[in-house]
Coordinates of N, CA and C in Angstrom, one line a residue:
M1 N -64.5 15.7 44.7 CA -63.2 17.2 45.2 C -62.2 16.7 45.3
R2 N -61.5 18.4 44.6 CA -60.2 18.0 44.9 C -59.4 18.2 46.0
R3 N -57.9 17.7 45.9 CA -58.2 16.9 47.2 C -56.4 17.5 47.0
L4 N -56.0 18.9 48.4 CA -55.0 19.2 48.1 C -53.5 18.5 48.4
H5 N -52.4 18.5 47.3 CA -51.3 17.4 47.5 C -50.0 18.7 48.4
T6 N -50.3 17.5 49.6 CA -49.4 17.6 50.5 C -48.6 16.7 51.3
Q7 N -46.8 17.3 51.7 CA -46.0 16.4 51.7 C -46.3 16.4 54.0
N8 N -47.0 17.3 53.9 CA -46.9 17.7 55.6 C -48.1 16.7 56.1
L9 N -47.9 15.9 57.1 CA -48.1 14.1 57.6 C -49.6 14.6 58.4
I10 N -49.5 16.3 59.0 CA -50.9 16.8 59.8 C -51.6 16.3 58.8
L11 N -51.3 17.2 57.7 CA -52.7 17.8 57.0 C -52.8 16.4 55.7
A12 N -51.9 16.1 56.1 CA -52.0 14.3 55.2 C -53.5 13.6 55.6
H13 N -53.3 13.2 57.1 CA -53.9 12.6 57.6 C -55.8 12.8 58.0
L14 N -55.7 14.9 57.4 CA -56.9 15.1 57.6 C -58.1 15.1 56.6
S15 N -59.1 15.1 56.5 CA -60.8 13.8 55.8 C -60.3 15.3 54.7
A16 N -60.7 14.5 53.6 CA -61.4 15.4 52.2 C -62.2 17.2 52.8
P17 N -63.2 16.3 53.4 CA -63.8 18.1 53.8 C -63.2 19.1 55.0
E18 N -62.4 18.2 55.5 CA -61.1 18.6 56.8 C -60.4 19.6 56.0
L19 N -60.0 19.0 55.1 CA -59.0 19.5 54.8 C -58.7 20.5 53.4
L20 N -59.8 20.6 52.6 CA -60.8 21.5 52.3 C -61.2 23.0 52.7
A21 N -61.6 23.0 54.2 CA -62.4 24.0 54.9 C -60.8 24.6 55.7
L22 N -59.6 23.8 55.7 CA -58.9 24.5 56.5 C -58.2 25.2 55.4
E23 N -58.1 24.0 53.8 CA -57.1 25.5 52.7 C -57.5 26.4 52.4
T24 N -58.9 27.0 52.6 CA -59.4 28.2 52.7 C -58.5 29.0 53.8
V25 N -57.8 29.0 54.0 CA -56.4 30.3 55.7 C -55.5 29.7 55.1
L26 N -55.2 28.8 54.9 CA -53.7 28.3 54.3 C -53.1 29.3 53.1
E27 N -52.0 29.4 54.1 CA -51.3 30.6 52.7 C -49.7 29.9 52.8
P28 N -49.4 29.6 50.8 CA -48.1 29.2 51.0 C -47.0 29.8 51.2
L29 N -46.0 29.3 51.3 CA -44.8 30.4 51.8 C -43.6 29.6 51.9
I30 N -42.3 30.4 50.9 CA -41.0 30.2 50.9 C -40.7 29.8 52.9
L31 N -40.0 28.9 53.3 CA -39.4 29.3 54.6 C -37.9 29.5 54.5
P32 N -36.9 30.2 54.4 CA -35.8 30.5 54.3 C -34.8 30.1 55.0
R33 N -33.6 29.8 55.5 CA -33.1 29.1 56.6 C -32.7 31.2 57.5
D34 N -32.3 30.8 58.9 CA -33.3 32.0 59.5 C -34.3 32.7 60.2
L35 N -35.0 32.2 59.3 CA -36.3 32.7 59.6 C -36.8 32.7 60.0
D36 N -37.4 33.6 61.2 CA -38.1 33.1 62.9 C -39.6 33.1 62.8
L37 N -39.7 31.9 63.3 CA -41.9 32.0 62.5 C -41.8 32.2 64.0
V38 N -41.7 32.6 65.0 CA -42.0 33.2 67.1 C -40.2 33.3 67.1
H39 N -40.1 34.4 68.0 CA -39.5 35.0 68.8 C -39.5 34.4 70.8
T40 N -38.5 34.2 71.1 CA -38.8 34.4 72.6 C -40.1 35.3 73.0
G41 N -40.6 34.8 73.6 CA -41.6 36.0 74.5 C -43.0 36.9 73.3
M42 N -42.9 36.7 72.7 CA -43.6 37.5 71.5 C -44.4 36.5 71.2
L43 N -46.2 37.5 71.3 CA -46.9 36.9 70.7 C -47.7 35.3 69.7
V44 N -48.1 34.3 69.4 CA -48.3 33.5 68.2 C -49.3 34.4 67.5
S45 N -48.6 34.1 65.9 CA -49.5 34.9 65.0 C -49.5 34.0 64.2
H46 N -48.8 33.3 63.9 CA -48.8 32.1 63.0 C -48.2 31.0 63.6
Y47 N -49.1 29.9 62.7 CA -48.6 28.6 62.7 C -48.0 27.9 61.4
Y48 N -47.4 27.3 61.8 CA -46.7 26.8 60.4 C -46.8 25.3 60.3
F49 N -47.5 25.0 58.6 CA -47.1 23.6 58.3 C -46.2 23.6 57.3
L50 N -45.3 22.6 57.4 CA -44.6 22.9 57.7 C -44.5 21.7 55.6
E51 N -43.1 21.8 54.8 CA -43.8 20.5 54.0 C -42.5 20.0 53.7
S52 N -41.0 21.0 53.3 CA -39.3 20.8 53.5 C -39.2 21.5 54.7
G53 N -37.9 20.9 55.1 CA -36.8 21.6 55.5 C -37.2 21.6 56.9
I54 N -36.8 22.3 57.9 CA -36.6 22.1 59.5 C -36.7 23.5 60.1
A55 N -37.3 23.3 61.1 CA -37.7 23.7 62.4 C -37.4 23.2 63.7
S56 N -36.4 24.6 63.6 CA -36.5 24.0 65.1 C -36.4 24.9 66.6
M57 N -37.2 24.1 67.8 CA -36.7 25.9 68.7 C -36.2 25.6 69.8
V58 N -35.3 26.5 69.8 CA -34.3 26.7 70.9 C -34.3 27.9 71.9
A59 N -34.1 27.3 72.6 CA -34.6 27.4 74.2 C -33.2 28.7 74.8
T60 N -33.2 30.0 75.1 CA -32.0 31.1 75.8 C -31.8 31.5 77.3
S61 N -31.0 30.9 77.3 CA -30.8 31.4 79.1 C -31.0 33.0 79.2
P62 N -31.4 33.8 80.2 CA -30.8 34.6 80.8 C -29.6 35.9 80.0
E63 N -28.1 35.0 79.7 CA -26.8 35.0 79.8 C -26.7 34.8 78.8
G64 N -27.9 34.3 77.6 CA -28.3 34.2 76.3 C -27.4 33.2 75.5
R65 N -27.1 31.9 76.6 CA -26.9 31.1 76.0 C -27.7 30.0 75.6
R66 N -27.8 29.3 73.8 CA -29.2 29.6 73.5 C -28.5 27.2 72.7
A67 N -29.7 26.9 73.2 CA -29.5 25.3 72.0 C -30.7 24.6 71.8
E68 N -30.2 23.7 71.4 CA -32.1 23.4 71.1 C -32.5 22.2 71.7
V69 N -33.8 22.6 72.3 CA -34.9 21.7 73.2 C -35.4 20.3 71.6
G70 N -35.8 20.9 70.6 CA -36.8 19.7 70.3 C -36.4 20.5 68.4
L71 N -37.4 20.2 67.1 CA -36.9 19.9 65.8 C -38.2 18.8 65.4
V72 N -38.4 20.4 64.4 CA -40.3 19.9 63.3 C -39.7 20.1 62.4
G73 N -40.5 18.9 61.4 CA -40.6 19.1 60.0 C -41.8 18.7 59.3
R74 N -41.5 18.4 58.5 CA -43.0 18.3 57.9 C -43.6 16.8 58.6
D75 N -43.3 16.3 59.4 CA -44.2 15.4 60.5 C -45.3 16.4 61.7
G76 N -44.9 17.5 61.2 CA -46.1 18.3 62.0 C -46.3 19.8 62.3
V77 N -46.7 20.8 63.0 CA -46.8 22.0 62.9 C -46.0 22.5 63.8
S78 N -45.8 24.2 63.4 CA -44.7 25.0 64.3 C -45.5 26.0 64.9
P79 N -45.3 26.8 65.6 CA -44.4 26.5 66.5 C -45.3 25.3 67.1
P80 N -44.7 24.7 67.6 CA -44.9 22.7 69.0 C -46.2 23.3 69.4
T81 N -46.3 24.0 69.3 CA -48.5 24.2 70.3 C -48.8 24.3 70.3
L82 N -50.3 24.4 70.8 CA -51.8 24.9 70.7 C -52.2 26.0 71.2
L83 N -53.0 26.5 70.4 CA -54.2 27.5 70.6 C -53.5 28.3 71.7
M84 N -52.2 28.8 71.5 CA -51.6 29.8 71.8 C -52.2 31.6 70.8
E85 N -52.9 31.5 70.4 CA -53.6 33.3 69.8 C -53.6 34.0 71.3
G86 N -52.9 35.2 71.0 CA -52.8 36.0 72.4 C -51.5 35.6 73.0
K87 N -51.1 34.3 73.0 CA -50.4 34.2 73.9 C -48.9 34.5 74.0
R88 N -47.4 34.2 74.7 CA -46.2 34.4 73.9 C -46.0 33.4 74.3
S89 N -44.6 33.2 72.9 CA -44.7 32.2 73.1 C -42.8 31.8 74.5
P90 N -42.7 31.1 75.0 CA -41.6 30.7 75.2 C -40.4 30.9 75.2
F91 N -40.2 30.0 73.6 CA -38.9 29.8 72.9 C -39.2 30.8 71.9
Q92 N -37.3 30.6 71.0 CA -37.6 30.2 69.7 C -37.9 29.9 68.5
V93 N -38.9 30.0 67.1 CA -38.6 29.0 66.7 C -37.7 29.4 65.3
T94 N -37.4 28.4 65.1 CA -36.5 29.4 63.7 C -36.4 28.1 62.5
M95 N -36.3 28.2 61.5 CA -36.1 27.7 60.4 C -33.9 27.5 60.2
Q96 N -33.7 26.5 60.1 CA -32.4 25.8 60.2 C -31.7 25.3 59.6
V97 N -33.0 24.3 59.1 CA -33.1 24.1 57.6 C -33.8 24.9 56.4
A98 N -33.6 25.1 54.9 CA -34.4 26.0 54.5 C -35.5 25.0 54.0
G99 N -36.4 25.4 53.6 CA -37.8 24.9 53.1 C -39.0 25.7 52.4
H100 N -40.0 24.9 52.3 CA -41.3 26.1 52.2 C -42.4 24.7 52.6
G101 N -43.6 25.3 53.2 CA -45.0 25.4 53.6 C -46.2 26.1 53.9
R102 N -47.0 25.8 54.6 CA -48.5 26.9 55.3 C -48.5 27.2 56.3
R103 N -49.0 28.7 56.3 CA -49.3 29.3 57.2 C -50.3 29.7 57.4
V104 N -51.1 29.3 58.7 CA -52.6 29.7 59.0 C -52.5 31.1 60.1
E105 N -52.7 31.9 60.2 CA -53.2 33.1 61.4 C -53.8 32.4 62.3
A106 N -52.8 32.0 63.8 CA -54.0 31.4 65.1 C -55.2 31.8 65.4
A107 N -55.9 32.6 65.0 CA -57.1 33.0 65.0 C -58.3 32.5 64.1
A108 N -57.8 32.5 62.9 CA -58.1 31.9 62.4 C -58.2 30.0 62.3
L109 N -56.4 29.1 62.8 CA -56.3 28.0 63.5 C -57.7 27.3 64.1
A110 N -57.8 28.7 65.8 CA -57.6 28.4 66.6 C -60.3 28.1 66.1
G111 N -60.4 29.0 64.8 CA -62.1 29.1 64.6 C -62.1 27.3 64.1
F112 N -61.1 27.2 63.3 CA -60.9 26.1 62.0 C -61.4 24.8 63.6
L113 N -60.9 24.8 64.4 CA -60.9 24.1 66.0 C -61.8 23.5 66.1
R114 N -62.6 25.0 66.1 CA -63.1 25.5 67.3 C -65.2 24.2 66.4
E115 N -64.8 24.7 64.3 CA -66.0 23.7 63.9 C -65.1 22.1 63.5
Q116 N -63.8 22.2 64.1 CA -63.1 20.6 63.1 C -63.2 19.8 64.8
P117 N -63.7 19.9 65.9 CA -63.0 19.7 67.0 C -62.4 18.0 66.9
A118 N -62.6 17.1 65.2 CA -61.8 16.0 65.6 C -61.0 16.4 65.3
V119 N -59.7 18.1 64.5 CA -58.6 17.9 63.9 C -58.0 18.2 65.3
L120 N -58.3 18.7 66.8 CA -57.8 18.7 67.8 C -57.1 17.6 68.0
S121 N -57.0 16.4 67.9 CA -57.2 15.4 68.9 C -55.7 14.8 68.4
L122 N -55.9 14.9 66.8 CA -54.8 14.8 65.7 C -53.9 15.6 66.1
L123 N -53.7 17.2 65.9 CA -52.7 17.9 66.9 C -51.9 17.2 68.2
S124 N -52.8 17.1 68.8 CA -52.8 17.0 70.9 C -51.6 15.7 70.0
H125 N -51.9 15.0 69.5 CA -51.3 13.6 69.7 C -49.9 14.4 69.0
F126 N -49.6 14.8 68.5 CA -48.3 15.7 67.2 C -47.0 16.0 68.6
V127 N -48.2 17.7 69.4 CA -47.6 17.7 70.4 C -47.2 16.6 72.0
H128 N -47.9 15.5 71.9 CA -47.2 14.8 73.0 C -46.4 14.5 72.8
I129 N -45.7 13.3 71.4 CA -45.3 13.1 70.4 C -43.7 14.3 71.0
F130 N -44.4 15.5 70.5 CA -42.9 16.1 70.3 C -42.0 16.9 71.2
F131 N -43.2 17.1 72.1 CA -42.9 17.2 73.9 C -42.4 16.3 74.4
T132 N -42.4 14.5 73.6 CA -41.6 13.7 74.9 C -39.9 13.5 73.8
Q133 N -40.3 13.6 72.4 CA -38.2 14.1 72.3 C -38.0 15.6 73.1
V134 N -37.9 15.8 73.2 CA -38.0 17.4 73.6 C -37.3 16.5 75.4
A135 N -38.2 15.9 76.1 CA -37.8 15.2 77.0 C -36.3 14.5 76.9
H136 N -36.3 13.8 75.3 CA -35.4 12.4 75.6 C -34.8 12.9 75.2
T137 N -34.1 14.6 74.5 CA -33.5 15.5 74.5 C -32.5 15.7 75.1
A138 N -33.6 16.1 77.0 CA -33.1 16.6 77.1 C -32.0 15.3 78.0
L139 N -32.3 14.3 78.1 CA -32.3 12.4 78.8 C -30.7 12.3 78.0
S140 N -30.2 12.7 76.4 CA -29.4 12.3 75.6 C -28.7 13.6 75.7
N141 N -28.8 14.8 76.6 CA -27.9 15.8 76.0 C -27.5 15.8 78.1
A142 N -27.5 14.8 79.0 CA -27.2 14.3 79.8 C -25.9 13.3 80.1
V143 N -26.1 12.4 79.2 CA -26.2 10.8 79.3 C -25.2 10.5 77.7
H144 N -25.3 11.3 77.2 CA -24.5 10.3 75.9 C -23.5 11.8 75.7
K145 N -22.4 11.2 74.8 CA -21.8 12.0 74.2 C -21.5 12.9 73.8
I146 N -21.1 14.2 73.0 CA -21.2 14.6 71.6 C -21.5 14.7 70.6
D147 N -21.1 12.9 69.9 CA -20.6 12.7 68.7 C -21.7 11.5 68.7
V148 N -22.4 11.1 69.7 CA -24.3 10.3 70.4 C -24.9 11.5 69.9
R149 N -24.5 12.2 70.4 CA -25.8 13.3 70.3 C -26.6 13.6 68.4
L150 N -24.5 14.2 68.4 CA -24.3 14.3 66.8 C -25.3 13.7 65.7
A151 N -25.3 12.9 65.8 CA -25.4 11.4 64.8 C -26.9 11.3 65.8
K152 N -27.3 11.1 67.4 CA -28.6 11.6 66.9 C -29.6 12.8 66.0
W153 N -28.6 13.7 66.1 CA -29.8 15.5 65.6 C -29.3 14.8 63.8
I154 N -28.7 14.3 63.4 CA -28.2 14.4 61.8 C -29.8 13.2 61.5
L155 N -29.5 12.2 62.7 CA -30.5 11.2 62.0 C -31.9 11.9 62.0
M156 N -32.3 12.5 63.1 CA -33.8 13.3 63.3 C -33.9 14.1 61.6
C157 N -32.7 14.7 61.5 CA -33.3 15.5 60.3 C -33.1 15.0 59.2
H158 N -33.1 13.6 59.0 CA -32.3 12.4 57.8 C -33.8 12.4 57.7
D159 N -34.2 12.2 58.7 CA -35.8 11.8 58.4 C -36.6 12.3 57.8
R160 N -36.5 13.5 57.8 CA -37.8 14.7 57.7 C -37.1 15.8 56.9
L161 N -36.0 15.2 55.6 CA -35.3 15.3 54.4 C -36.0 14.6 53.8
D162 N -35.3 15.3 52.4 CA -35.6 14.0 50.9 C -33.9 13.6 51.0
G163 N -33.3 12.9 50.1 CA -31.7 12.7 50.1 C -30.7 12.3 51.0
E164 N -29.6 12.7 51.2 CA -28.3 12.5 52.1 C -27.7 13.8 52.8
E165 N -28.1 14.8 51.9 CA -27.9 15.4 52.7 C -28.3 17.0 53.1
I166 N -27.7 17.6 54.0 CA -28.4 18.7 54.8 C -27.5 19.5 55.8
A167 N -28.4 20.9 55.0 CA -27.2 22.2 55.0 C -27.1 22.7 56.0
I168 N -26.5 23.1 56.7 CA -25.7 23.6 58.3 C -24.2 23.6 58.7
T169 N -24.4 24.1 59.0 CA -23.1 25.2 59.2 C -22.6 24.4 60.8
H170 N -21.1 24.7 61.1 CA -20.4 24.2 61.6 C -21.4 25.2 63.1
E171 N -21.6 26.2 62.9 CA -21.8 27.2 63.5 C -23.6 27.2 64.6
Y172 N -24.2 26.8 64.0 CA -25.6 26.4 63.5 C -25.5 24.6 64.6
L173 N -24.8 24.1 64.4 CA -24.7 22.7 64.5 C -24.4 22.8 66.8
A174 N -23.4 23.3 66.9 CA -23.0 24.6 67.7 C -24.2 24.8 68.6
I175 N -25.1 26.0 67.9 CA -26.2 26.4 68.9 C -26.3 24.9 69.1
M176 N -27.3 24.0 68.1 CA -28.6 23.3 67.9 C -28.1 22.4 69.4
L177 N -26.3 22.0 69.5 CA -26.3 21.0 70.2 C -26.2 21.6 71.7
G178 N -25.4 23.3 71.7 CA -25.4 23.5 73.2 C -23.6 23.6 73.2
V179 N -23.4 23.3 72.2 CA -21.6 23.1 72.8 C -21.2 24.2 71.7
R180 N -19.2 24.1 72.0 CA -18.3 24.8 71.4 C -18.2 25.2 69.6
R181 N -18.0 25.4 69.1 CA -17.6 25.3 67.5 C -16.8 24.0 67.5
S182 N -15.4 23.7 68.8 CA -14.8 23.1 68.2 C -15.0 21.7 68.3
S183 N -16.0 22.0 69.6 CA -16.6 20.4 70.0 C -17.4 19.8 68.8
V184 N -17.5 20.8 68.0 CA -18.9 20.3 67.1 C -18.0 19.2 65.5
T185 N -16.5 20.3 65.7 CA -15.8 19.7 64.0 C -15.1 18.6 65.3
D186 N -15.0 18.1 66.4 CA -14.0 17.1 67.0 C -15.4 16.2 66.2
A187 N -16.8 16.1 67.0 CA -17.5 15.2 67.0 C -17.9 14.7 65.1
L188 N -18.0 16.1 64.3 CA -18.1 16.2 62.5 C -16.8 15.0 62.0
H189 N -15.7 15.3 62.7 CA -14.4 14.2 63.0 C -14.4 12.6 62.7
I190 N -14.9 12.3 63.9 CA -15.4 11.2 64.7 C -16.0 10.0 63.7
L191 N -17.3 10.6 63.1 CA -18.2 10.1 62.8 C -17.8 10.4 61.4
E192 N -17.2 11.1 60.6 CA -16.5 11.1 59.4 C -15.0 9.8 59.5
G193 N -14.3 9.9 60.7 CA -13.4 8.5 60.4 C -13.8 7.2 60.8
E194 N -15.3 7.0 60.8 CA -16.1 5.7 61.0 C -17.0 5.8 59.7
R195 N -16.6 7.0 58.1 CA -16.5 6.9 57.1 C -18.9 7.0 57.6
L196 N -19.5 7.4 57.6 CA -20.9 7.6 58.2 C -21.2 8.9 57.7
I197 N -20.6 9.4 57.9 CA -20.8 10.4 57.0 C -19.7 11.5 56.3
H198 N -20.2 12.8 55.6 CA -19.3 13.5 54.6 C -19.1 14.8 54.9
S199 N -19.0 15.3 56.0 CA -18.8 16.9 55.8 C -18.2 18.3 55.5
S200 N -18.5 18.8 55.0 CA -17.7 20.0 54.3 C -18.5 21.3 54.8
R201 N -18.0 22.9 54.0 CA -18.5 23.6 54.2 C -20.2 24.4 54.1
G202 N -20.8 24.1 55.1 CA -22.5 23.9 55.6 C -22.9 23.2 54.6
L203 N -22.5 21.8 55.3 CA -22.7 20.6 54.5 C -22.4 19.5 55.5
V204 N -23.6 18.4 54.8 CA -23.8 17.0 56.1 C -24.3 16.6 55.3
I205 N -23.2 15.0 55.0 CA -23.7 14.4 53.7 C -24.0 12.6 54.5
V206 N -24.8 11.9 54.7 CA -25.1 10.9 55.8 C -24.5 9.8 54.2
R207 N -23.5 8.9 54.9 CA -23.0 7.8 53.9 C -23.9 6.7 54.5
N208 N -23.7 6.6 55.2 CA -23.9 5.0 55.6 C -25.2 5.1 57.3
R209 N -26.4 4.9 56.6 CA -27.6 5.4 57.4 C -27.4 4.4 58.8
I210 N -27.8 2.9 57.7 CA -27.5 1.9 59.0 C -26.3 1.9 60.2
A211 N -25.2 2.5 59.2 CA -23.9 2.5 60.6 C -24.6 3.7 61.2
L212 N -25.0 4.6 60.7 CA -25.7 5.6 61.4 C -26.3 5.6 62.4
E213 N -27.3 5.1 62.9 CA -28.2 4.5 63.5 C -27.5 3.4 64.9
S214 N -26.3 2.7 64.3 CA -26.4 1.9 65.6 C -25.3 2.5 66.0
F215 N -24.7 3.9 65.8 CA -23.5 4.2 65.9 C -24.2 5.2 67.3
A216 N -26.0 6.0 66.9 CA -25.8 6.6 67.6 C -26.9 5.9 68.7
A217 N -27.2 4.1 68.3 CA -28.0 3.8 69.1 C -29.6 3.9 70.2
D218 N -28.7 4.5 72.0 CA -30.9 3.9 71.9 C -30.9 6.1 71.9
A219 N -29.9 6.6 71.7 CA -30.4 8.1 71.8 C -30.8 8.6 71.0
Y220 N -31.5 7.9 69.6 CA -31.9 7.7 67.8 C -33.5 6.8 68.4
N221 N -32.7 6.0 68.6 CA -34.2 4.7 68.6 C -34.7 4.8 69.6
L222 N -36.5 5.5 69.9 CA -37.2 5.4 70.7 C -38.4 5.3 69.9
P223 N -38.7 4.0 70.6 CA -39.7 3.6 70.2 C -41.1 4.7 69.7
G224 N -41.9 5.6 69.2 CA -42.8 6.1 68.7 C -42.6 8.1 69.2
I225 N -41.4 7.3 69.1 CA -41.2 8.8 69.2 C -40.1 9.4 68.1
S226 N -38.8 8.3 67.8 CA -37.1 8.5 66.4 C -37.5 7.4 66.2
G227 N -36.4 7.2 64.2 CA -36.5 5.3 64.5 C -37.2 4.7 63.3
P228 N -36.6 4.4 63.3 CA -38.2 3.6 62.2 C -39.3 3.0 62.6
D229 N -39.9 3.3 63.7 CA -40.5 2.8 64.8 C -41.6 4.0 65.5
L230 N -40.9 4.5 63.8 CA -41.9 5.8 64.2 C -43.0 6.3 63.1
P231 N -44.5 6.5 63.0 CA -45.3 5.5 62.0 C -45.6 7.4 61.2
G232 N -45.2 7.0 60.2 CA -45.6 8.2 59.2 C -44.2 8.7 57.9
I233 N -43.2 8.9 59.6 CA -41.9 9.8 59.1 C -41.1 8.4 58.0
R234 N -41.2 9.2 56.6 CA -40.1 9.0 55.8 C -38.8 8.1 56.4
Y235 N -38.6 6.7 56.4 CA -37.6 5.8 56.4 C -36.6 6.1 56.0
Q236 N -35.8 6.3 56.3 CA -34.5 5.4 55.4 C -33.5 4.9 55.2
S237 N -33.5 4.0 54.9 CA -31.9 3.1 54.7 C -30.6 3.7 53.5
S238 N -29.6 3.6 53.8 CA -28.5 3.3 52.7 C -28.0 1.8 53.4
P239 N -29.0 0.9 51.9 CA -28.0 -0.5 52.1 C -26.4 -0.1 51.4
A240 N -25.8 0.6 51.3 CA -24.3 0.6 51.0 C -23.9 1.9 51.5
P241 N -22.9 1.9 51.6 CA -22.0 3.6 51.9 C -22.1 4.0 50.6
I242 N -22.7 5.6 50.6 CA -22.2 6.6 49.6 C -21.3 6.9 49.3
A243 N -20.5 7.1 48.4 CA -19.2 6.9 48.4 C -18.8 9.3 48.8
A244 N -17.8 9.7 48.7 CA -17.8 10.5 49.9 C -17.5 11.2 48.2
H245 N -18.0 12.9 48.8 CA -18.5 14.1 47.3 C -16.3 15.2 47.0

């Protein structure tokens, strides 16, 4: 039986018969940066299994202020909620780092889960981990300085991407962290001064992964949620600093 080649960790954990059944309703597609997977208050029409890239779940205040509350890469499915067929999303989900993946209509996924109920447990486990990530993001926003929060965010993206480069602008980082752009610039300068990253226009390069983890400390290393103990996500460690470009 031919097995679908996938980097998505949920799809990779399916049995061959389960994956074969789901593949019939999966649609491969490119996911460019800025693509909205779902808008706030809109019906959830599709679910996306990312193979690469980063999708951010963003909360918006009545005054229009925005901040990221969680992110998903190839470790999961987006929107990170289950069985919302015909229901409206309370959050916006947008591709912040371009990639590719596969999508499935909400009704088709609901039908698949009715026929393959064992898969629901796998998806539920991912959703549990994701919303624990959301809770710890709220805690970090309250107790950690911006430079530490930025280090945490860079590490979580680095876990879900190949290579050392993260294509992200200062404007996006400001939205993700819910702060002014000038605060992002100051935080990037701190991390660069510690020789942890290199930042240029639209790009962040991880130079010393191990030192960056030490800098982020308990903001990042949460067993079972993020950090080297998180099962399934490829964990990179740079044994030596990477020269700045």
